[in-house]
Amino acid sequence: MVRTRRDILLGGLALLGTGAVQKPALALASSYFAGTEVDNGVTFRKTNFAKIDKQWHRQVVKYFSSEPVGTVVVDTRHHFLYVIMENKTAIRYGVGVGREGFKWFGRATIDRKSLWPRWTPPPEMRKRHPELPEFVAGGSPKNPLGPRAMYLLRDGVDTGYRFHGTLEPGSIGRDASSGCIRMFNEDAIDLYQRCPIGTAVQVLPHIADQAENAAQVSVTTPVE
């Protein structure tokens, strides 16, 4: 899928405006949160995983891939992100992906990482939504990036897409973004720790269908 630089930037960053401007009922449902936790001096609401379908929980699964160990593979069709491990296994995370018209596929690398990142809406977004602030500070409960952001670059050029946390736990497992990959905040923190700068990323629409034994992909062992 070929997209222009302008399309990439607008598509990837439009996600963030969606999180800041819209207030879906799912995002506001208190049942999706339970208690608080402190991370690097910032207090944030913990995801209430008891209210989340278990298929979206972080798990170790049997997984068959020709990609090297350590590669991140995103299956946008089934809303999963995999970190390839040894012995035909992977850590699988439930994710939210791009809506129709905002999906993207291809290879990239994680060439920048940010802890409690600041969010700055692009000028184009602020023209459409003048009520948006010039920026939202990192650690703000209104920051749509959450506790971590991993920036995807291709040949040294920022694609405009990121892996990051979310204000809307109910959007995980859905086509809900404008291209970026949303994760539960706890999962974004976990992935951040596992992926050094230079981590290879492959985004495909139906990678799970290419597993050697699709039935085994669903055989899971919870991550401790």
GROMACS .gro file of C-alpha atoms in nm:
model
  224
    1MET     CA    1   0.000   0.000   0.000
    2VAL     CA    2   0.160   0.324  -0.111
    3ARG     CA    3   0.091   0.642   0.079
    4THR     CA    4   0.238   0.987   0.049
    5ARG     CA    5   0.439   1.146   0.330
    6ARG     CA    6   0.149   1.383   0.392
    7ASP     CA    7  -0.100   1.094   0.414
    8ILE     CA    8   0.125   0.911   0.657
    9LEU     CA    9   0.169   1.207   0.888
   10LEU     CA   10  -0.195   1.307   0.885
   11GLY     CA   11  -0.316   0.951   0.922
   12GLY     CA   12  -0.084   0.860   1.207
   13LEU     CA   13  -0.136   1.178   1.404
   14ALA     CA   14  -0.510   1.201   1.345
   15LEU     CA   15  -0.545   0.910   1.582
   16LEU     CA   16  -0.429   1.128   1.866
   17GLY     CA   17  -0.684   1.397   1.793
   18THR     CA   18  -0.954   1.132   1.794
   19GLY     CA   19  -0.851   1.028   2.141
   20ALA     CA   20  -0.848   1.387   2.263
   21VAL     CA   21  -1.165   1.514   2.094
   22GLN     CA   22  -1.410   1.224   2.105
   23LYS     CA   23  -1.540   1.073   2.427
   24PRO     CA   24  -1.687   0.732   2.346
   25ALA     CA   25  -1.893   0.567   2.614
   26LEU     CA   26  -1.641   0.284   2.627
   27ALA     CA   27  -1.360   0.525   2.711
   28LEU     CA   28  -1.558   0.680   2.994
   29ALA     CA   29  -1.682   0.355   3.146
   30SER     CA   30  -1.528   0.338   3.492
   31SER     CA   31  -1.547  -0.041   3.481
   32TYR     CA   32  -1.250  -0.045   3.241
   33PHE     CA   33  -1.027   0.091   3.518
   34ALA     CA   34  -0.947  -0.037   3.865
   35GLY     CA   35  -0.721   0.147   4.105
   36THR     CA   36  -0.405   0.340   4.029
   37GLU     CA   37  -0.034   0.273   3.991
   38VAL     CA   38   0.274   0.493   3.997
   39ASP     CA   39   0.519   0.472   3.707
   40ASN     CA   40   0.829   0.694   3.702
   41GLY     CA   41   0.659   0.941   3.930
   42VAL     CA   42   0.332   0.952   3.733
   43THR     CA   43   0.009   0.811   3.876
   44PHE     CA   44  -0.217   0.647   3.619
   45ARG     CA   45  -0.534   0.440   3.624
   46LYS     CA   46  -0.478   0.066   3.596
   47THR     CA   47  -0.670  -0.137   3.340
   48ASN     CA   48  -0.939  -0.358   3.494
   49PHE     CA   49  -0.847  -0.676   3.309
   50ALA     CA   50  -1.135  -0.860   3.476
   51LYS     CA   51  -1.360  -0.663   3.238
   52ILE     CA   52  -1.143  -0.733   2.931
   53ASP     CA   53  -1.201  -1.040   2.713
   54LYS     CA   54  -0.916  -1.283   2.786
   55GLN     CA   55  -0.819  -1.308   2.422
   56TRP     CA   56  -0.683  -0.953   2.446
   57HIS     CA   57  -0.472  -1.024   2.756
   58ARG     CA   58  -0.095  -1.045   2.717
   59GLN     CA   59  -0.007  -1.411   2.668
   60VAL     CA   60   0.268  -1.648   2.554
   61VAL     CA   61   0.146  -1.846   2.253
   62LYS     CA   62   0.276  -2.104   2.009
   63TYR     CA   63   0.360  -1.911   1.695
   64PHE     CA   64   0.525  -2.002   1.367
   65SER     CA   65   0.713  -1.731   1.182
   66SER     CA   66   1.020  -1.699   0.961
   67GLU     CA   67   1.101  -1.363   1.124
   68PRO     CA   68   1.408  -1.346   1.353
   69VAL     CA   69   1.371  -1.364   1.730
   70GLY     CA   70   1.296  -1.018   1.869
   71THR     CA   71   1.099  -0.900   1.565
   72VAL     CA   72   0.762  -0.735   1.631
   73VAL     CA   73   0.487  -0.858   1.400
   74VAL     CA   74   0.147  -0.687   1.393
   75ASP     CA   75  -0.155  -0.880   1.266
   76THR     CA   76  -0.397  -0.596   1.193
   77ARG     CA   77  -0.675  -0.827   1.077
   78HIS     CA   78  -0.697  -1.012   1.407
   79HIS     CA   79  -0.582  -0.724   1.629
   80PHE     CA   80  -0.271  -0.887   1.773
   81LEU     CA   81   0.089  -0.776   1.815
   82TYR     CA   82   0.354  -1.048   1.852
   83VAL     CA   83   0.710  -1.033   1.983
   84ILE     CA   84   0.884  -1.334   1.829
   85MET     CA   85   1.059  -1.557   2.082
   86GLU     CA   86   1.255  -1.882   2.064
   87ASN     CA   87   1.108  -2.232   2.015
   88LYS     CA   88   0.819  -2.122   1.793
   89THR     CA   89   0.663  -1.903   2.060
   90ALA     CA   90   0.574  -1.536   2.088
   91ILE     CA   91   0.438  -1.290   2.339
   92ARG     CA   92   0.101  -1.183   2.206
   93TYR     CA   93  -0.071  -0.854   2.291
   94GLY     CA   94  -0.420  -0.741   2.200
   95VAL     CA   95  -0.412  -0.410   2.012
   96GLY     CA   96  -0.634  -0.152   1.847
   97VAL     CA   97  -0.553  -0.079   1.482
   98GLY     CA   98  -0.645   0.160   1.204
   99ARG     CA   99  -0.999   0.210   1.085
  100GLU     CA  100  -1.090   0.140   0.724
  101GLY     CA  101  -0.902   0.386   0.508
  102PHE     CA  102  -0.627   0.428   0.768
  103LYS     CA  103  -0.473   0.082   0.765
  104TRP     CA  104  -0.111   0.051   0.660
  105PHE     CA  105   0.124  -0.240   0.608
  106GLY     CA  106   0.497  -0.282   0.564
  107ARG     CA  107   0.828  -0.285   0.747
  108ALA     CA  108   0.977  -0.031   0.984
  109THR     CA  109   1.207  -0.009   1.285
  110ILE     CA  110   1.160   0.131   1.632
  111ASP     CA  111   1.415   0.412   1.610
  112ARG     CA  112   1.288   0.632   1.892
  113LYS     CA  113   1.125   0.564   2.227
  114SER     CA  114   0.968   0.803   2.477
  115LEU     CA  115   0.861   0.757   2.838
  116TRP     CA  116   0.547   0.952   2.926
  117PRO     CA  117   0.569   1.141   2.595
  118ARG     CA  118   0.433   1.488   2.532
  119TRP     CA  119   0.169   1.511   2.260
  120THR     CA  120   0.159   1.806   2.019
  121PRO     CA  121  -0.139   1.814   1.780
  122PRO     CA  122  -0.027   1.898   1.424
  123PRO     CA  123  -0.144   2.228   1.272
  124GLU     CA  124  -0.383   2.051   1.032
  125MET     CA  125  -0.559   1.885   1.323
  126ARG     CA  126  -0.591   2.208   1.518
  127LYS     CA  127  -0.750   2.375   1.215
  128ARG     CA  128  -1.018   2.107   1.216
  129HIS     CA  129  -1.048   2.112   1.595
  130PRO     CA  130  -0.950   2.459   1.723
  131GLU     CA  131  -1.051   2.355   2.074
  132LEU     CA  132  -0.740   2.136   2.095
  133PRO     CA  133  -0.453   2.267   2.309
  134GLU     CA  134  -0.113   2.345   2.160
  135PHE     CA  135   0.021   2.044   2.344
  136VAL     CA  136  -0.064   1.796   2.618
  137ALA     CA  137   0.209   1.736   2.872
  138GLY     CA  138   0.349   1.390   2.924
  139GLY     CA  139   0.181   1.223   3.219
  140SER     CA  140  -0.141   1.420   3.178
  141PRO     CA  141  -0.453   1.203   3.220
  142LYS     CA  142  -0.573   1.359   2.891
  143ASN     CA  143  -0.265   1.261   2.691
  144PRO     CA  144  -0.374   1.004   2.428
  145LEU     CA  145  -0.024   0.852   2.401
  146GLY     CA  146  -0.032   0.715   2.755
  147PRO     CA  147   0.283   0.606   2.939
  148ARG     CA  148   0.498   0.506   2.641
  149ALA     CA  149   0.545   0.573   2.272
  150MET     CA  150   0.761   0.379   2.027
  151TYR     CA  151   0.815   0.565   1.701
  152LEU     CA  152   0.826   0.372   1.374
  153LEU     CA  153   1.075   0.488   1.112
  154ARG     CA  154   1.150   0.356   0.765
  155ASP     CA  155   1.495   0.419   0.618
  156GLY     CA  156   1.547   0.687   0.880
  157VAL     CA  157   1.224   0.871   0.796
  158ASP     CA  158   0.944   0.898   1.052
  159THR     CA  159   0.637   0.717   0.921
  160GLY     CA  160   0.410   0.912   1.156
  161TYR     CA  161   0.296   0.585   1.317
  162ARG     CA  162   0.360   0.470   1.672
  163PHE     CA  163   0.298   0.194   1.923
  164HIS     CA  164   0.155   0.363   2.233
  165GLY     CA  165  -0.087   0.341   2.522
  166THR     CA  166  -0.449   0.447   2.519
  167LEU     CA  167  -0.717   0.640   2.705
  168GLU     CA  168  -0.973   0.389   2.573
  169PRO     CA  169  -0.917   0.030   2.690
  170GLY     CA  170  -1.244  -0.064   2.520
  171SER     CA  171  -1.091   0.012   2.180
  172ILE     CA  172  -0.842  -0.275   2.205
  173GLY     CA  173  -0.943  -0.550   1.964
  174ARG     CA  174  -1.111  -0.300   1.732
  175ASP     CA  175  -1.042  -0.095   1.419
  176ALA     CA  176  -1.042   0.230   1.611
  177SER     CA  177  -0.739   0.442   1.527
  178SER     CA  178  -0.609   0.646   1.236
  179GLY     CA  179  -0.318   0.412   1.181
  180CYS     CA  180  -0.122   0.395   1.506
  181ILE     CA  181  -0.122   0.076   1.713
  182ARG     CA  182  -0.294   0.121   2.049
  183MET     CA  183  -0.213  -0.098   2.347
  184PHE     CA  184  -0.329  -0.130   2.706
  185ASN     CA  185  -0.107   0.103   2.905
  186GLU     CA  186   0.044  -0.188   3.099
  187ASP     CA  187   0.125  -0.361   2.769
  188ALA     CA  188   0.282  -0.048   2.623
  189ILE     CA  189   0.510  -0.034   2.928
  190ASP     CA  190   0.595  -0.402   2.886
  191LEU     CA  191   0.667  -0.375   2.513
  192TYR     CA  192   0.881  -0.066   2.568
  193GLN     CA  193   1.107  -0.269   2.795
  194ARG     CA  194   1.139  -0.554   2.546
  195CYS     CA  195   1.217  -0.353   2.233
  196PRO     CA  196   1.556  -0.181   2.206
  197ILE     CA  197   1.620   0.091   1.950
  198GLY     CA  198   1.650  -0.073   1.609
  199THR     CA  199   1.387  -0.342   1.672
  200ALA     CA  200   1.248  -0.466   1.340
  201VAL     CA  201   0.873  -0.432   1.286
  202GLN     CA  202   0.654  -0.599   1.027
  203VAL     CA  203   0.290  -0.496   0.989
  204LEU     CA  204   0.075  -0.738   0.792
  205PRO     CA  205  -0.302  -0.766   0.748
  206HIS     CA  206  -0.341  -1.137   0.822
  207ILE     CA  207  -0.020  -1.284   0.960
  208ALA     CA  208  -0.205  -1.526   1.190
  209ASP     CA  209  -0.360  -1.698   0.886
  210GLN     CA  210  -0.007  -1.784   0.772
  211ALA     CA  211   0.079  -1.974   1.089
  212GLU     CA  212   0.187  -2.334   1.029
  213ASN     CA  213  -0.097  -2.453   1.248
  214ALA     CA  214  -0.362  -2.188   1.305
  215ALA     CA  215  -0.522  -2.393   1.580
  216GLN     CA  216  -0.205  -2.374   1.785
  217VAL     CA  217  -0.199  -1.995   1.772
  218SER     CA  218  -0.493  -1.992   2.010
  219VAL     CA  219  -0.323  -2.226   2.258
  220THR     CA  220  -0.198  -1.986   2.519
  221THR     CA  221  -0.014  -1.971   2.847
  222PRO     CA  222  -0.059  -1.655   3.055
  223VAL     CA  223   0.253  -1.442   3.097
  224GLU     CA  224   0.366  -1.435   3.459
   0.00000   0.00000   0.00000
